[in-house]
């Protein structure tokens, strides 16, 4: 019998002897450890349908566990994640996990995601760092992944570079910085798409399975989609080859996602650095774009039915305008039009939201715009699976 298996069985007996009333109050015996088991899915669906799509098999994520460590602590005590203390000194543990089946079960793994030399009864890499319940008080779990780098099938291998290898701060909080500029990217799938899950739980059951923690992930930035077609008045006949670009004006160039909690157990909201329109780097474009930044959207390979072209991109911060460039024909001397839709001015983009703008183009003008804001869900269409996990 392995040491891990013996400890699991011993703790099961200890916990089964506790009453329901003291289930989350009494300390655990320090010599006995029960592992924390995880399932992973999507919280957007869970909030509305009480169930969620499973994270796909072989997906990878990083998770930190925070807990109350003082001998006399209660759930009202501060977590030992005090502002200003370096992350390595915070009372937390960090580990890497991956999904090992089609129903969202997560197993602890090595940080480079290499094949395990040996696995235990739960399928954990025996050389991986494993979370154990520290006491019967609340434990807080904060998990992160990049939706566009969930598995090696996405063209990424080796260490999942989220944290703790890459750390940064923003306004005194421990946040990961994400580059939201286009750079050399050629598709939205090359952009960072951080997803985050937060869960609070205590070991109230007698077995590891009874205490399973369910992580529900949400996109942390926004997705924007712009669909373009001719105006119904037929003032100009534009085909898809005449539409050159769509740009988002004023959006953030750097976004920040928390990977550490505050001492009260709260998690800093995803945020972004504001755009300084007086920055010298915007001087040459300020006349045409008073909002500073611009993000050239990616053309989707297949336009939405009934539209000439569809554009998409991940963004955050404050959207000030949507600038569209098109020409009236394919002739070398064709008249070029640049028009900006300002109906979005000062729009604060929200996490896990998809903004859709259907736009009709008229000669030199934007004729009509219909807008729709929907939850940006990681449902079965995104995950390509139809399994569900209960949010109980």
CSV table of C-alpha atoms in Angstrom, one decimal:
chain,number,residue,atom,x,y,z
A,1,UNK,CA,0.0,0.0,0.0
A,2,UNK,CA,1.5,3.4,-1.0
A,3,UNK,CA,2.0,6.1,1.6
A,4,UNK,CA,-0.5,8.3,-0.2
A,5,UNK,CA,-3.2,5.6,-0.2
A,6,UNK,CA,-2.7,5.0,3.5
A,7,UNK,CA,-3.0,8.7,4.4
A,8,UNK,CA,-6.2,8.9,2.3
A,9,UNK,CA,-7.8,6.0,4.1
A,10,UNK,CA,-6.7,7.2,7.6
A,11,UNK,CA,-8.1,10.6,7.0
A,12,UNK,CA,-11.4,9.2,5.7
A,13,UNK,CA,-11.9,7.5,9.0
A,14,UNK,CA,-11.0,10.6,11.0
A,15,UNK,CA,-13.4,12.8,9.1
A,16,UNK,CA,-16.3,10.3,9.1
A,17,UNK,CA,-16.2,10.5,12.9
A,18,UNK,CA,-17.0,14.3,12.9
A,19,UNK,CA,-20.4,15.6,13.2
A,20,UNK,CA,-22.0,17.7,10.4
A,21,UNK,CA,-22.1,20.7,12.7
A,22,UNK,CA,-18.3,20.8,13.2
A,23,UNK,CA,-17.5,19.7,9.6
A,24,UNK,CA,-15.8,23.0,8.7
A,25,UNK,CA,-14.6,24.1,12.1
A,26,UNK,CA,-12.3,21.4,13.6
A,27,UNK,CA,-8.7,21.3,12.6
A,28,UNK,CA,-7.4,18.3,10.6
A,29,UNK,CA,-4.8,16.1,12.2
A,30,UNK,CA,-1.4,17.4,10.9
A,31,UNK,CA,-0.1,14.0,10.3
A,32,UNK,CA,-2.9,13.0,7.9
A,33,UNK,CA,-3.4,14.5,4.5
A,34,UNK,CA,-6.3,14.3,2.1
A,35,UNK,CA,-5.7,15.4,-1.5
A,36,UNK,CA,-7.8,18.1,-3.1
A,37,UNK,CA,-9.6,16.7,-6.3
A,38,UNK,CA,-10.7,19.1,-9.1
A,39,UNK,CA,-13.2,19.1,-12.0
A,40,UNK,CA,-13.0,21.9,-14.5
A,41,UNK,CA,-15.7,23.5,-16.7
A,42,UNK,CA,-17.3,26.8,-17.8
A,43,UNK,CA,-19.0,29.1,-15.3
A,44,UNK,CA,-21.0,31.2,-17.8
A,45,UNK,CA,-23.2,28.3,-18.6
A,46,UNK,CA,-23.3,27.1,-15.0
A,47,UNK,CA,-24.8,30.4,-13.8
A,48,UNK,CA,-27.7,30.0,-16.1
A,49,UNK,CA,-28.3,26.3,-16.5
A,50,UNK,CA,-26.8,24.9,-13.3
A,51,UNK,CA,-24.4,22.8,-15.4
A,52,UNK,CA,-21.3,23.5,-17.5
A,53,UNK,CA,-19.4,22.1,-20.4
A,54,UNK,CA,-16.3,20.2,-19.4
A,55,UNK,CA,-12.9,21.5,-20.1
A,56,UNK,CA,-11.5,19.2,-22.9
A,57,UNK,CA,-9.2,16.3,-22.3
A,58,UNK,CA,-5.5,17.2,-22.1
A,59,UNK,CA,-6.2,20.8,-21.2
A,60,UNK,CA,-3.6,22.4,-18.9
A,61,UNK,CA,-4.0,25.0,-16.2
A,62,UNK,CA,-2.2,26.4,-13.2
A,63,UNK,CA,-3.8,26.7,-9.8
A,64,UNK,CA,-2.9,28.3,-6.4
A,65,UNK,CA,-4.4,27.4,-3.0
A,66,UNK,CA,-4.8,29.9,-0.2
A,67,UNK,CA,-5.8,28.9,3.4
A,68,UNK,CA,-6.0,30.1,7.0
A,69,UNK,CA,-2.9,28.8,8.7
A,70,UNK,CA,-3.1,30.2,12.2
A,71,UNK,CA,-3.8,27.9,15.2
A,72,UNK,CA,-6.7,30.1,16.3
A,73,UNK,CA,-7.9,31.2,12.9
A,74,UNK,CA,-11.5,31.2,11.8
A,75,UNK,CA,-13.1,31.8,8.4
A,76,UNK,CA,-13.2,35.5,9.4
A,77,UNK,CA,-9.4,35.6,9.8
A,78,UNK,CA,-7.3,37.2,7.1
A,79,UNK,CA,-5.8,34.9,4.5
A,80,UNK,CA,-2.0,35.2,4.5
A,81,UNK,CA,-1.8,37.0,1.3
A,82,UNK,CA,-1.1,40.4,2.7
A,83,UNK,CA,-0.7,43.3,0.2
A,84,UNK,CA,3.0,44.2,-0.3
A,85,UNK,CA,4.4,40.8,0.8
A,86,UNK,CA,6.3,39.1,-2.1
A,87,UNK,CA,4.4,36.2,-3.6
A,88,UNK,CA,6.9,33.6,-2.5
A,89,UNK,CA,6.3,34.6,1.1
A,90,UNK,CA,2.5,34.4,0.8
A,91,UNK,CA,0.8,31.4,2.5
A,92,UNK,CA,-0.1,29.8,-0.8
A,93,UNK,CA,0.8,26.8,-2.9
A,94,UNK,CA,0.9,26.6,-6.6
A,95,UNK,CA,0.7,23.5,-8.9
A,96,UNK,CA,0.1,22.4,-12.5
A,97,UNK,CA,-2.8,20.2,-13.6
A,98,UNK,CA,-4.2,18.7,-16.7
A,99,UNK,CA,-7.5,17.1,-17.7
A,100,UNK,CA,-7.1,13.4,-18.1
A,101,UNK,CA,-10.6,12.3,-19.3
A,102,UNK,CA,-13.7,13.5,-21.1
A,103,UNK,CA,-15.6,14.4,-17.9
A,104,UNK,CA,-13.4,17.2,-16.7
A,105,UNK,CA,-11.3,15.4,-14.1
A,106,UNK,CA,-8.0,17.2,-13.3
A,107,UNK,CA,-4.8,15.4,-12.2
A,108,UNK,CA,-1.7,17.0,-10.8
A,109,UNK,CA,1.2,17.0,-13.2
A,110,UNK,CA,4.8,18.2,-13.7
A,111,UNK,CA,5.2,21.8,-14.8
A,112,UNK,CA,6.7,20.8,-18.2
A,113,UNK,CA,3.9,18.4,-18.9
A,114,UNK,CA,6.2,15.6,-19.7
A,115,UNK,CA,5.1,12.0,-19.4
A,116,UNK,CA,5.0,10.8,-15.8
A,117,UNK,CA,7.5,8.2,-14.7
A,118,UNK,CA,4.8,6.9,-12.2
A,119,UNK,CA,1.3,7.8,-11.3
A,120,UNK,CA,-0.7,7.1,-8.1
A,121,UNK,CA,-4.1,5.7,-7.5
A,122,UNK,CA,-5.7,8.9,-8.6
A,123,UNK,CA,-3.7,9.2,-11.8
A,124,UNK,CA,-1.5,12.0,-10.3
A,125,UNK,CA,2.1,12.3,-11.4
A,126,UNK,CA,3.9,11.1,-8.3
A,127,UNK,CA,6.6,13.7,-8.8
A,128,UNK,CA,4.1,16.6,-9.0
A,129,UNK,CA,3.1,19.0,-6.2
A,130,UNK,CA,-0.3,18.0,-4.8
A,131,UNK,CA,-2.7,20.1,-2.8
A,132,UNK,CA,-3.9,18.7,0.5
A,133,UNK,CA,-6.6,20.0,2.8
A,134,UNK,CA,-4.8,21.9,5.6
A,135,UNK,CA,-7.8,22.2,8.0
A,136,UNK,CA,-11.5,22.4,8.1
A,137,UNK,CA,-11.6,26.1,7.3
A,138,UNK,CA,-12.3,27.7,3.9
A,139,UNK,CA,-9.6,27.2,1.3
A,140,UNK,CA,-9.6,29.5,-1.7
A,141,UNK,CA,-8.5,28.2,-5.1
A,142,UNK,CA,-7.5,30.5,-8.0
A,143,UNK,CA,-6.8,28.9,-11.4
A,144,UNK,CA,-5.6,30.3,-14.7
A,145,UNK,CA,-5.1,29.1,-18.2
A,146,UNK,CA,-4.8,30.6,-21.7
A,147,UNK,CA,-7.8,29.3,-23.7
A,148,UNK,CA,-5.6,29.5,-26.9
A,149,UNK,CA,-2.9,27.4,-25.2
A,150,UNK,CA,-5.0,24.8,-23.5
A,151,UNK,CA,-3.1,21.8,-24.8
A,152,UNK,CA,-0.1,20.9,-26.9
A,153,UNK,CA,-2.5,20.4,-29.8
A,154,UNK,CA,-2.5,24.2,-30.0
A,155,UNK,CA,1.1,24.1,-31.0
A,156,UNK,CA,2.5,24.8,-27.5
A,157,UNK,CA,4.7,22.5,-25.6
A,158,UNK,CA,6.6,22.4,-22.4
A,159,UNK,CA,6.0,24.6,-19.3
A,160,UNK,CA,2.7,26.5,-19.1
A,161,UNK,CA,4.1,30.0,-18.9
A,162,UNK,CA,1.5,31.7,-16.7
A,163,UNK,CA,3.1,31.9,-13.2
A,164,UNK,CA,5.1,31.7,-11.1
A,165,UNK,CA,7.8,31.9,-13.8
A,166,UNK,CA,6.4,35.2,-15.1
A,167,UNK,CA,5.2,37.6,-12.5
A,168,UNK,CA,4.3,41.3,-12.5
A,169,UNK,CA,2.3,43.9,-10.5
A,170,UNK,CA,-0.2,46.5,-11.3
A,171,UNK,CA,-1.2,49.2,-8.8
A,172,UNK,CA,0.2,47.1,-5.9
A,173,UNK,CA,-1.6,43.9,-6.8
A,174,UNK,CA,-0.1,40.7,-8.1
A,175,UNK,CA,-1.3,40.6,-11.7
A,176,UNK,CA,-0.2,39.0,-14.9
A,177,UNK,CA,0.4,41.4,-17.8
A,178,UNK,CA,-1.0,40.5,-21.2
A,179,UNK,CA,-0.1,42.2,-24.5
A,180,UNK,CA,-3.3,43.3,-26.3
A,181,UNK,CA,-1.6,44.9,-29.3
A,182,UNK,CA,-1.8,43.2,-32.7
A,183,UNK,CA,2.0,43.0,-33.3
A,184,UNK,CA,2.8,40.2,-35.8
A,185,UNK,CA,-0.3,38.2,-35.0
A,186,UNK,CA,-2.4,37.0,-38.0
A,187,UNK,CA,-5.5,35.6,-36.2
A,188,UNK,CA,-7.5,36.0,-33.1
A,189,UNK,CA,-6.4,32.6,-32.0
A,190,UNK,CA,-2.9,33.9,-31.6
A,191,UNK,CA,-4.0,36.6,-29.1
A,192,UNK,CA,-3.8,35.9,-25.4
A,193,UNK,CA,-7.2,34.7,-24.0
A,194,UNK,CA,-6.7,34.2,-20.3
A,195,UNK,CA,-9.4,32.3,-18.5
A,196,UNK,CA,-9.8,32.3,-14.7
A,197,UNK,CA,-11.6,30.2,-12.1
A,198,UNK,CA,-12.2,31.0,-8.4
A,199,UNK,CA,-13.6,28.6,-5.9
A,200,UNK,CA,-14.0,28.5,-2.1
A,201,UNK,CA,-14.4,25.2,-0.3
A,202,UNK,CA,-13.7,23.3,2.9
A,203,UNK,CA,-13.4,19.5,3.4
A,204,UNK,CA,-16.8,18.6,4.8
A,205,UNK,CA,-16.9,15.0,3.4
A,206,UNK,CA,-15.2,11.8,4.5
A,207,UNK,CA,-13.5,11.0,1.2
A,208,UNK,CA,-11.5,13.0,-1.3
A,209,UNK,CA,-14.3,12.5,-3.9
A,210,UNK,CA,-16.8,14.0,-1.5
A,211,UNK,CA,-14.8,17.1,-1.3
A,212,UNK,CA,-14.1,17.6,-5.0
A,213,UNK,CA,-13.7,21.2,-6.0
A,214,UNK,CA,-15.4,22.4,-9.2
A,215,UNK,CA,-13.6,25.0,-11.1
A,216,UNK,CA,-15.7,27.1,-13.5
A,217,UNK,CA,-13.6,29.2,-15.9
A,218,UNK,CA,-14.5,32.5,-17.5
A,219,UNK,CA,-12.8,34.6,-20.2
A,220,UNK,CA,-11.2,37.6,-18.7
A,221,UNK,CA,-11.1,39.9,-21.7
A,222,UNK,CA,-13.8,40.8,-24.3
A,223,UNK,CA,-14.4,39.5,-27.8
A,224,UNK,CA,-15.5,42.0,-30.5
A,225,UNK,CA,-17.0,41.0,-33.8
A,226,UNK,CA,-17.8,43.4,-36.7
A,227,UNK,CA,-19.9,42.3,-39.7
A,228,UNK,CA,-20.1,44.5,-42.8
A,229,UNK,CA,-22.4,44.6,-45.8
A,230,UNK,CA,-23.9,47.1,-48.4
A,231,UNK,CA,-26.5,49.6,-47.3
A,232,UNK,CA,-30.0,48.6,-48.4
A,233,UNK,CA,-30.4,51.9,-50.4
A,234,UNK,CA,-27.8,50.5,-52.9
A,235,UNK,CA,-26.0,53.8,-53.0
A,236,UNK,CA,-22.8,51.9,-53.7
A,237,UNK,CA,-22.1,48.3,-54.7
A,238,UNK,CA,-19.2,47.1,-52.5
A,239,UNK,CA,-17.9,43.6,-52.6
A,240,UNK,CA,-15.6,41.9,-50.1
A,241,UNK,CA,-12.4,42.8,-51.9
A,242,UNK,CA,-13.1,46.5,-51.5
A,243,UNK,CA,-13.2,46.4,-47.7
A,244,UNK,CA,-9.7,46.9,-46.4
A,245,UNK,CA,-9.7,47.0,-42.6
A,246,UNK,CA,-11.6,47.5,-39.4
A,247,UNK,CA,-9.9,49.1,-36.4
A,248,UNK,CA,-10.9,49.4,-32.7
A,249,UNK,CA,-9.9,52.9,-31.4
A,250,UNK,CA,-8.9,53.7,-27.9
A,251,UNK,CA,-8.7,50.1,-26.5
A,252,UNK,CA,-6.1,49.0,-24.0
A,253,UNK,CA,-2.7,47.8,-25.1
A,254,UNK,CA,-2.0,45.9,-21.8
A,255,UNK,CA,-4.4,43.9,-19.8
A,256,UNK,CA,-3.9,42.6,-16.2
A,257,UNK,CA,-5.3,39.4,-14.7
A,258,UNK,CA,-4.9,38.5,-11.0
A,259,UNK,CA,-3.0,35.4,-9.9
A,260,UNK,CA,-3.0,36.2,-6.1
A,261,UNK,CA,-5.8,37.1,-3.7
A,262,UNK,CA,-6.1,39.9,-1.2
A,263,UNK,CA,-5.8,39.2,2.5
A,264,UNK,CA,-9.6,39.3,2.8
A,265,UNK,CA,-10.0,36.6,0.3
A,266,UNK,CA,-11.2,38.8,-2.5
A,267,UNK,CA,-9.6,38.6,-6.0
A,268,UNK,CA,-8.7,41.8,-7.8
A,269,UNK,CA,-10.8,42.4,-10.9
A,270,UNK,CA,-9.3,42.0,-14.4
A,271,UNK,CA,-8.2,45.5,-15.5
A,272,UNK,CA,-6.1,47.3,-18.0
A,273,UNK,CA,-3.7,50.2,-18.3
A,274,UNK,CA,-5.5,53.4,-19.5
A,275,UNK,CA,-4.4,54.9,-22.8
A,276,UNK,CA,-2.6,58.2,-22.5
A,277,UNK,CA,-3.5,60.1,-25.7
A,278,UNK,CA,-0.6,62.5,-25.1
A,279,UNK,CA,2.0,59.8,-25.2
A,280,UNK,CA,4.6,60.6,-27.8
A,281,UNK,CA,4.1,57.3,-29.6
A,282,UNK,CA,0.7,58.5,-30.7
A,283,UNK,CA,1.9,61.9,-32.0
A,284,UNK,CA,2.0,60.9,-35.6
A,285,UNK,CA,-1.5,59.5,-35.7
A,286,UNK,CA,-3.2,61.9,-33.3
A,287,UNK,CA,-4.8,64.0,-36.1
A,288,UNK,CA,-6.6,61.0,-37.5
A,289,UNK,CA,-7.2,59.3,-34.2
A,290,UNK,CA,-7.6,61.4,-31.1
A,291,UNK,CA,-8.1,58.3,-29.0
A,292,UNK,CA,-4.5,57.2,-29.1
A,293,UNK,CA,-4.4,53.5,-29.7
A,294,UNK,CA,-5.8,51.5,-32.6
A,295,UNK,CA,-6.2,47.8,-33.0
A,296,UNK,CA,-6.5,46.3,-36.5
A,297,UNK,CA,-9.0,43.5,-36.3
A,298,UNK,CA,-8.6,40.1,-37.8
A,299,UNK,CA,-10.7,39.0,-40.8
A,300,UNK,CA,-12.6,35.8,-40.0
A,301,UNK,CA,-12.2,33.2,-42.7
A,302,UNK,CA,-15.9,32.8,-43.1
A,303,UNK,CA,-18.2,35.9,-42.9
A,304,UNK,CA,-21.5,35.7,-41.0
A,305,UNK,CA,-24.3,34.8,-43.4
A,306,UNK,CA,-25.6,37.8,-45.3
A,307,UNK,CA,-22.5,39.9,-44.8
A,308,UNK,CA,-19.5,40.6,-47.0
A,309,UNK,CA,-16.8,40.3,-44.4
A,310,UNK,CA,-16.6,39.6,-40.7
A,311,UNK,CA,-13.8,40.8,-38.4
A,312,UNK,CA,-12.9,39.8,-34.8
A,313,UNK,CA,-10.5,40.4,-32.0
A,314,UNK,CA,-10.0,40.2,-28.3
A,315,UNK,CA,-9.8,43.5,-26.5
A,316,UNK,CA,-10.2,45.3,-23.2
A,317,UNK,CA,-10.3,48.7,-21.7
A,318,UNK,CA,-12.4,51.5,-23.2
A,319,UNK,CA,-13.6,51.4,-26.8
A,320,UNK,CA,-13.9,54.8,-28.3
A,321,UNK,CA,-14.7,54.1,-32.0
A,322,UNK,CA,-14.8,51.5,-34.8
A,323,UNK,CA,-12.9,52.8,-37.9
A,324,UNK,CA,-13.7,51.2,-41.2
A,325,UNK,CA,-11.7,51.7,-44.4
A,326,UNK,CA,-13.1,50.7,-47.8
A,327,UNK,CA,-13.0,51.8,-51.4
A,328,UNK,CA,-15.7,52.2,-54.1
A,329,UNK,CA,-14.1,49.9,-56.7
A,330,UNK,CA,-10.9,47.9,-57.4
A,331,UNK,CA,-9.6,50.5,-59.8
A,332,UNK,CA,-6.2,51.9,-59.0
A,333,UNK,CA,-7.7,55.4,-58.6
A,334,UNK,CA,-10.8,54.3,-56.7
A,335,UNK,CA,-12.1,56.6,-54.0
A,336,UNK,CA,-11.2,55.4,-50.6
A,337,UNK,CA,-13.5,56.0,-47.6
A,338,UNK,CA,-12.6,56.1,-43.9
A,339,UNK,CA,-15.5,56.3,-41.5
A,340,UNK,CA,-15.6,56.0,-37.8
A,341,UNK,CA,-18.6,54.7,-35.9
A,342,UNK,CA,-18.6,56.7,-32.6
A,343,UNK,CA,-21.7,55.2,-31.1
A,344,UNK,CA,-19.4,53.1,-28.9
A,345,UNK,CA,-17.6,56.1,-27.4
A,346,UNK,CA,-16.4,55.6,-23.8
A,347,UNK,CA,-17.7,52.0,-23.8
A,348,UNK,CA,-16.0,50.2,-20.9
A,349,UNK,CA,-15.5,46.6,-22.1
A,350,UNK,CA,-16.5,43.9,-19.7
A,351,UNK,CA,-14.9,40.6,-19.0
A,352,UNK,CA,-16.5,37.5,-20.6
A,353,UNK,CA,-18.7,39.6,-22.9
A,354,UNK,CA,-19.0,39.4,-26.7
A,355,UNK,CA,-19.8,42.6,-28.5
A,356,UNK,CA,-21.3,42.2,-32.0
A,357,UNK,CA,-21.7,45.1,-34.4
A,358,UNK,CA,-23.6,44.6,-37.7
A,359,UNK,CA,-22.8,47.5,-39.9
A,360,UNK,CA,-24.2,48.7,-43.3
A,361,UNK,CA,-21.9,50.8,-45.5
A,362,UNK,CA,-23.2,53.7,-47.7
A,363,UNK,CA,-21.0,55.9,-49.9
A,364,UNK,CA,-18.5,57.6,-47.5
A,365,UNK,CA,-20.8,56.9,-44.6
A,366,UNK,CA,-21.8,54.2,-42.1
A,367,UNK,CA,-25.5,53.9,-42.8
A,368,UNK,CA,-26.8,51.7,-40.0
A,369,UNK,CA,-25.5,49.8,-37.0
A,370,UNK,CA,-27.2,47.2,-34.9
A,371,UNK,CA,-25.3,46.1,-31.7
A,372,UNK,CA,-25.7,43.1,-29.5
A,373,UNK,CA,-23.9,42.2,-26.3
A,374,UNK,CA,-23.9,38.5,-25.2
A,375,UNK,CA,-22.1,36.3,-22.7
A,376,UNK,CA,-18.8,35.1,-24.2
A,377,UNK,CA,-19.2,31.4,-23.2
A,378,UNK,CA,-16.9,28.5,-23.5
A,379,UNK,CA,-19.7,26.2,-24.5
A,380,UNK,CA,-19.7,23.0,-26.5
A,381,UNK,CA,-19.2,24.9,-29.7
A,382,UNK,CA,-15.8,26.2,-28.3
A,383,UNK,CA,-14.9,23.1,-26.4
A,384,UNK,CA,-16.1,20.6,-29.0
A,385,UNK,CA,-17.6,18.4,-26.3
A,386,UNK,CA,-21.1,17.9,-24.9
A,387,UNK,CA,-20.4,16.7,-21.4
A,388,UNK,CA,-21.7,18.6,-18.4
A,389,UNK,CA,-20.7,19.0,-14.8
A,390,UNK,CA,-23.1,20.0,-12.1
A,391,UNK,CA,-22.7,23.3,-10.2
A,392,UNK,CA,-24.0,22.2,-6.8
